N, CA, C and O of each residue as an XYZ file, in Angstrom:
440
protein
N     -77.586     53.134    -56.020
C     -77.478     51.646    -56.052
C     -76.074     50.962    -56.178
O     -75.754     49.876    -55.695
N     -75.291     51.817    -56.930
C     -73.875     51.330    -57.163
C     -73.152     51.419    -55.825
O     -72.412     50.499    -55.475
N     -73.330     52.440    -55.106
C     -72.748     52.639    -53.783
C     -73.058     51.360    -52.850
O     -72.163     50.835    -52.188
N     -74.325     50.920    -52.844
C     -74.677     49.772    -52.043
C     -73.959     48.454    -52.422
O     -73.721     47.597    -51.572
N     -73.634     48.325    -53.674
C     -72.953     47.274    -54.252
C     -71.541     47.399    -53.718
O     -70.983     46.418    -53.226
N     -70.983     48.513    -53.798
C     -69.467     48.697    -53.309
C     -69.383     48.392    -52.006
O     -68.365     47.803    -51.644
N     -70.296     48.677    -51.129
C     -70.222     48.468    -49.617
C     -70.193     47.088    -49.407
O     -69.335     46.612    -48.663
N     -71.079     46.330    -50.005
C     -71.298     44.984    -49.676
C     -70.040     44.012    -50.265
O     -69.803     42.885    -49.829
N     -69.345     44.630    -51.260
C     -68.129     43.878    -51.919
C     -66.945     44.171    -50.903
O     -66.708     45.262    -50.385
N     -66.269     43.021    -50.724
C     -65.103     43.248    -49.839
C     -63.987     44.020    -50.401
O     -63.810     43.930    -51.616
N     -63.230     44.744    -49.726
C     -62.018     45.589    -50.223
C     -61.265     44.673    -50.809
O     -61.270     43.496    -50.448
N     -60.490     45.168    -51.847
C     -59.295     44.405    -52.578
C     -58.001     44.347    -51.626
O     -57.062     43.587    -51.867
N     -58.032     45.183    -50.568
C     -56.933     45.312    -49.699
C     -57.123     45.037    -48.383
O     -58.211     45.409    -47.943
N     -56.347     44.466    -47.582
C     -56.591     44.191    -46.068
C     -55.287     44.659    -45.251
O     -54.183     44.755    -45.786
N     -55.511     44.910    -44.034
C     -54.512     45.529    -43.119
C     -54.080     44.507    -42.127
O     -54.999     44.192    -41.370
N     -53.078     43.964    -41.930
C     -52.506     43.103    -40.873
C     -51.648     44.014    -39.720
O     -50.594     44.563    -40.043
N     -52.077     44.096    -38.650
C     -51.429     44.775    -37.687
C     -50.643     43.879    -36.575
O     -51.105     42.885    -36.013
N     -49.276     44.487    -36.371
C     -48.655     43.675    -35.282
C     -48.986     44.310    -33.971
O     -48.733     45.500    -33.781
N     -49.566     43.528    -33.023
C     -50.092     43.997    -31.791
C     -48.834     44.456    -30.846
O     -48.915     45.335    -29.988
N     -47.835     43.818    -31.111
C     -46.774     44.246    -30.113
C     -46.145     45.499    -30.487
O     -45.761     46.239    -29.581
N     -45.969     45.875    -31.838
C     -45.308     47.020    -32.475
C     -46.157     48.035    -32.889
O     -45.802     49.212    -32.830
N     -47.386     47.652    -33.357
C     -48.276     48.679    -33.830
C     -48.069     48.911    -35.402
O     -48.802     49.657    -36.053
N     -47.127     48.283    -35.876
C     -46.944     48.159    -37.396
C     -47.977     47.697    -38.299
O     -48.534     46.638    -38.009
N     -48.341     48.350    -39.401
C     -49.354     47.856    -40.058
C     -48.842     47.374    -41.571
O     -47.971     48.015    -42.159
N     -49.383     46.336    -42.074
C     -48.982     45.799    -43.310
C     -50.247     45.661    -44.213
O     -51.158     44.908    -43.871
N     -50.307     46.425    -45.428
C     -51.456     46.401    -46.118
C     -51.050     45.544    -47.481
O     -50.110     45.806    -48.230
N     -51.912     44.554    -47.599
C     -51.606     43.383    -48.597
C     -52.823     43.240    -49.353
O     -53.900     43.467    -48.802
N     -52.752     42.834    -50.744
C     -53.938     42.455    -51.332
C     -54.847     41.341    -50.614
O     -54.323     40.424    -49.981
N     -55.998     41.450    -50.724
C     -56.888     40.336    -50.063
C     -56.576     38.976    -50.587
O     -56.641     37.982    -49.864
N     -56.205     38.927    -51.960
C     -56.050     37.528    -52.311
C     -54.793     36.980    -51.816
O     -54.676     35.766    -51.648
N     -53.807     37.830    -51.562
C     -52.500     37.348    -50.823
C     -52.802     36.762    -49.376
O     -52.309     35.710    -48.968
N     -53.662     37.561    -48.655
C     -53.986     37.275    -47.306
C     -54.729     35.935    -47.346
O     -54.606     35.142    -46.413
N     -55.456     35.683    -48.355
C     -56.400     34.553    -48.298
C     -55.309     33.221    -48.544
O     -55.798     32.108    -48.347
N     -54.279     33.268    -48.841
C     -53.366     32.146    -48.731
C     -53.234     31.572    -47.389
O     -53.013     30.365    -47.292
N     -53.352     32.360    -46.259
C     -53.301     32.086    -44.929
C     -54.731     31.439    -44.482
O     -55.783     32.040    -44.698
N     -54.692     30.382    -43.949
C     -56.133     29.811    -43.509
C     -56.751     30.676    -42.359
O     -57.949     30.957    -42.370
N     -55.991     31.048    -41.467
C     -56.393     31.832    -40.331
C     -56.983     33.234    -40.831
O     -58.062     33.657    -40.414
N     -56.171     33.935    -41.777
C     -56.691     35.202    -42.456
C     -57.705     35.068    -43.386
O     -58.392     36.037    -43.708
N     -57.880     33.878    -43.886
C     -58.992     33.741    -44.976
C     -60.282     33.579    -44.133
O     -61.352     34.067    -44.495
N     -60.127     32.866    -42.985
C     -61.330     32.748    -42.045
C     -61.663     34.038    -41.451
O     -62.842     34.384    -41.387
N     -60.745     34.758    -41.024
C     -60.807     36.090    -40.373
C     -61.540     37.214    -41.245
O     -62.419     37.971    -40.834
N     -61.052     37.172    -42.404
C     -61.575     38.216    -43.417
C     -62.765     37.879    -44.229
O     -63.249     38.658    -45.050
N     -63.242     36.650    -43.967
C     -64.297     36.134    -44.682
C     -65.632     36.769    -44.169
O     -66.000     36.574    -43.010
N     -66.390     37.574    -45.094
C     -67.516     38.307    -44.612
C     -68.669     37.418    -44.160
O     -69.554     37.890    -43.447
N     -68.684     36.118    -44.563
C     -69.776     35.223    -44.082
C     -69.647     34.800    -42.534
O     -70.623     34.401    -41.899
N     -68.560     34.901    -42.067
C     -68.103     34.657    -40.680
C     -68.709     35.682    -39.776
O     -69.118     35.357    -38.661
N     -68.781     36.926    -40.223
C     -69.242     38.031    -39.535
C     -68.345     38.395    -38.312
O     -68.782     38.818    -37.241
N     -67.074     38.182    -38.601
C     -66.027     38.736    -37.718
C     -65.928     40.209    -37.879
O     -66.128     40.654    -39.009
N     -65.625     41.102    -36.830
C     -65.448     42.457    -36.866
C     -64.194     42.857    -37.806
O     -64.203     43.955    -38.363
N     -63.199     42.031    -37.964
C     -62.064     42.122    -38.743
C     -62.499     42.046    -40.276
O     -62.042     42.796    -41.139
N     -63.318     41.174    -40.475
C     -63.916     41.003    -41.859
C     -64.546     42.249    -42.440
O     -64.332     42.606    -43.599
N     -65.387     42.946    -41.540
C     -66.132     44.140    -41.746
C     -65.073     45.343    -42.003
O     -65.145     46.038    -43.016
N     -64.194     45.512    -41.115
C     -63.127     46.458    -41.172
C     -61.889     46.273    -41.895
O     -61.026     47.150    -41.913
N     -61.754     45.044    -42.556
C     -60.603     44.659    -43.197
C     -59.358     44.928    -42.592
O     -58.408     45.366    -43.242
N     -59.305     44.667    -41.266
C     -58.110     44.739    -40.397
C     -58.067     43.683    -39.502
O     -59.054     43.354    -38.845
N     -56.947     43.105    -39.426
C     -56.755     41.999    -38.393
C     -55.409     42.323    -37.502
O     -54.315     42.574    -38.007
N     -55.626     42.283    -36.362
C     -54.423     42.427    -35.308
C     -53.789     41.118    -34.913
O     -54.527     40.262    -34.425
N     -52.615     40.886    -35.054
C     -52.040     39.631    -34.672
C     -50.968     39.818    -33.622
O     -50.178     40.750    -33.776
N     -50.857     38.992    -32.524
C     -49.970     39.184    -31.414
C     -48.569     38.692    -31.828
O     -48.159     37.703    -31.221
N     -47.837     39.191    -32.695
C     -46.455     39.002    -33.149
C     -45.792     40.308    -33.338
O     -46.388     41.359    -33.573
N     -44.553     40.170    -33.223
C     -43.565     41.337    -33.486
C     -43.884     41.749    -34.862
O     -44.560     41.020    -35.588
N     -43.418     42.911    -35.261
C     -43.607     43.424    -36.707
C     -42.557     42.711    -37.678
O     -42.835     42.574    -38.870
N     -41.573     42.344    -37.248
C     -40.481     41.588    -38.130
C     -41.086     40.241    -38.462
O     -40.854     39.734    -39.559
N     -41.877     39.616    -37.535
C     -42.396     38.421    -37.983
C     -43.486     38.509    -38.851
O     -43.596     37.777    -39.834
N     -44.444     39.521    -38.485
C     -45.535     39.703    -39.392
C     -45.168     40.110    -40.753
O     -45.904     39.807    -41.693
N     -44.016     40.818    -40.940
C     -43.678     41.343    -42.174
C     -43.122     40.025    -43.054
O     -43.474     39.839    -44.219
N     -42.139     39.073    -42.280
C     -41.826     37.917    -42.970
C     -42.961     37.016    -43.390
O     -42.959     36.360    -44.432
N     -43.967     37.036    -42.461
C     -45.249     36.072    -42.955
C     -45.955     36.651    -44.200
O     -46.289     35.954    -45.158
N     -46.151     37.965    -44.109
C     -46.704     38.779    -45.234
C     -45.868     38.440    -46.595
O     -46.447     38.057    -47.611
N     -44.555     38.603    -46.526
C     -43.677     38.361    -47.574
C     -43.817     36.752    -48.017
O     -43.791     36.432    -49.205
N     -43.938     35.973    -47.159
C     -44.029     34.520    -47.500
C     -45.511     34.362    -48.277
O     -45.638     33.620    -49.250
N     -46.364     34.975    -47.848
C     -47.774     34.898    -48.386
C     -47.708     35.458    -49.795
O     -48.360     34.885    -50.667
N     -47.088     36.367    -50.054
C     -46.801     37.107    -51.448
C     -46.018     36.163    -52.188
O     -46.326     36.014    -53.371
N     -45.000     35.452    -51.692
C     -44.181     34.528    -52.441
C     -45.031     33.310    -52.898
O     -45.050     32.901    -54.059
N     -45.645     32.841    -51.995
C     -46.742     31.697    -52.215
C     -47.590     31.868    -53.188
O     -47.779     31.086    -54.120
N     -48.198     33.040    -52.969
C     -49.390     33.650    -54.077
C     -48.869     33.623    -55.386
O     -49.495     33.070    -56.289
N     -47.644     34.240    -55.595
C     -46.909     34.301    -56.805
C     -46.438     33.223    -57.371
O     -46.465     33.177    -58.601
N     -45.934     32.181    -56.672
C     -45.322     30.967    -57.221
C     -46.016     29.617    -56.929
O     -45.594     28.491    -57.196
N     -47.242     29.992    -56.285
C     -48.022     28.716    -55.782
C     -48.649     27.867    -56.965
O     -48.921     26.676    -56.810
N     -48.863     28.549    -58.162
C     -49.301     27.659    -59.358
C     -48.274     27.512    -60.182
O     -48.606     27.200    -61.326
N     -46.995     27.645    -59.962
C     -46.003     27.324    -60.902
C     -45.822     26.019    -61.400
O     -46.227     25.164    -60.613
N     -45.363     25.601    -62.413
C     -45.120     24.298    -62.755
C     -43.924     23.715    -62.337
O     -43.002     24.387    -61.874
N     -43.884     22.428    -62.480
C     -42.766     21.665    -62.107
C     -41.326     22.033    -62.553
O     -40.296     21.938    -61.886
N     -41.489     22.503    -63.905
C     -40.242     23.037    -64.577
C     -39.984     24.487    -64.300
O     -38.939     24.987    -64.716
N     -40.795     25.152    -63.677
C     -40.522     26.577    -63.486
C     -39.596     26.751    -62.255
O     -39.693     26.127    -61.198
N     -38.694     27.692    -62.560
C     -37.732     28.179    -61.684
C     -38.279     28.889    -60.329
O     -38.785     29.978    -60.600
N     -38.312     28.622    -59.159
C     -38.800     29.224    -58.110
C     -37.908     29.627    -57.089
O     -37.307     28.782    -56.426
N     -37.738     31.081    -56.864
C     -36.740     31.278    -55.968
C     -36.860     30.722    -54.486
O     -37.959     30.632    -53.938
N     -35.704     30.363    -53.880
C     -35.805     29.593    -52.593
C     -36.163     30.806    -51.453
O     -35.444     31.798    -51.334
N     -37.238     30.605    -50.731
C     -37.618     31.605    -49.797
C     -36.819     31.591    -48.478
O     -36.774     32.556    -47.716
N     -36.171     30.377    -48.266
C     -35.511     30.195    -47.015
C     -34.368     31.015    -46.962
O     -33.874     31.097    -45.837
N     -33.727     31.736    -47.986
C     -32.842     32.467    -48.080
C     -33.115     33.714    -47.328
O     -32.250     34.299    -46.677
N     -34.348     34.102    -47.439
C     -34.742     35.333    -46.806
C     -35.107     35.434    -45.215
O     -35.580     36.434    -44.675
N     -34.805     34.253    -44.602
C     -35.182     34.179    -43.300
C     -33.923     34.224    -42.429
O     -33.129     33.284    -42.393
N     -33.766     35.425    -41.685
C     -32.600     35.483    -40.823
C     -32.677     34.455    -39.682
O     -33.711     34.276    -39.039
N     -31.460     33.749    -39.451
C     -31.658     32.622    -38.367
C     -32.202     33.017    -37.184
O     -32.942     32.203    -36.632
N     -31.968     34.340    -36.528
C     -32.388     34.801    -35.216
C     -33.774     34.785    -35.066
O     -34.221     34.893    -33.924
N     -34.609     34.657    -36.101
C     -35.969     34.853    -36.016
C     -36.770     33.631    -36.513
O     -38.000     33.600    -36.565
N     -35.967     32.656    -36.863
C     -36.428     31.362    -37.552
C     -37.546     30.639    -36.715
O     -38.640     30.384    -37.220
N     -37.226     30.312    -35.396
C     -38.118     29.729    -34.626
C     -39.389     30.564    -34.346
O     -40.472     29.979    -34.361
N     -39.341     31.719    -34.125
C     -40.543     32.438    -33.812
C     -41.402     32.635    -35.012
O     -42.622     32.765    -34.919
N     -40.804     32.654    -36.051
C     -41.468     32.809    -37.538
C     -42.161     31.422    -37.690
O     -43.324     31.395    -38.093
N     -41.507     30.273    -37.387
C     -42.128     28.934    -37.491
C     -43.296     28.854    -36.732
O     -44.269     28.271    -37.211
N     -43.353     29.440    -35.427
C     -44.425     29.222    -34.597
C     -45.614     30.108    -35.094
O     -46.779     29.725    -34.992
N     -45.259     31.330    -35.645
C     -46.351     32.211    -36.185
C     -46.994     31.618    -37.515
O     -48.203     31.615    -37.748
N     -46.031     31.130    -38.327
C     -46.373     30.336    -39.598
C     -47.426     29.346    -39.316
O     -48.430     29.226    -40.018
N     -47.131     28.527    -38.103
C     -47.987     27.399    -37.788
C     -49.471     27.940    -37.420
O     -50.525     27.577    -37.943
N     -49.302     28.847    -36.447
C     -50.809     29.504    -36.043
C     -51.614     30.158    -37.207
O     -52.840     30.053    -37.251
N     -50.885     30.850    -38.166
C     -51.587     31.478    -39.340
C     -51.888     30.560    -40.409
O     -52.592     30.931    -41.348
N     -51.394     29.339    -40.345
C     -51.756     28.333    -41.481
C     -51.088     28.709    -42.697
O     -51.242     28.040    -43.719
C-alpha cells in the first residue's frame, strides 16, 4: 500500500531538457513551480505526459535553459525576502550576448 502512495505522489525533482542541445537540468519541483509554464506542465491534474514522466523538453539552447533554471532558483530562494533583506542582483549573472534570447525564453516560461 505504501508503494501505491509513492507512485501517486509527484517526484520531488523534475528534469528540464534543452531540445536543441539535449542537455538536461534536474531541479527541485518547488523551484520549477516558480515558472507558470512549468507549473502547468508538471501539474498532475492536467494529465500531461510531462507531468507523469517529470520531464519537460523546451525548445531553447542549453545556455538559455541553464540561466532560466538559475533564475528560478534565485527567485525561489529570495522570493519571500523582506524589504530590508539584502538580495544579490541577478542581472550581473547574465552575459550580454544571450540577454535578448533569455528575455524571450523567460517571457514564454513565465
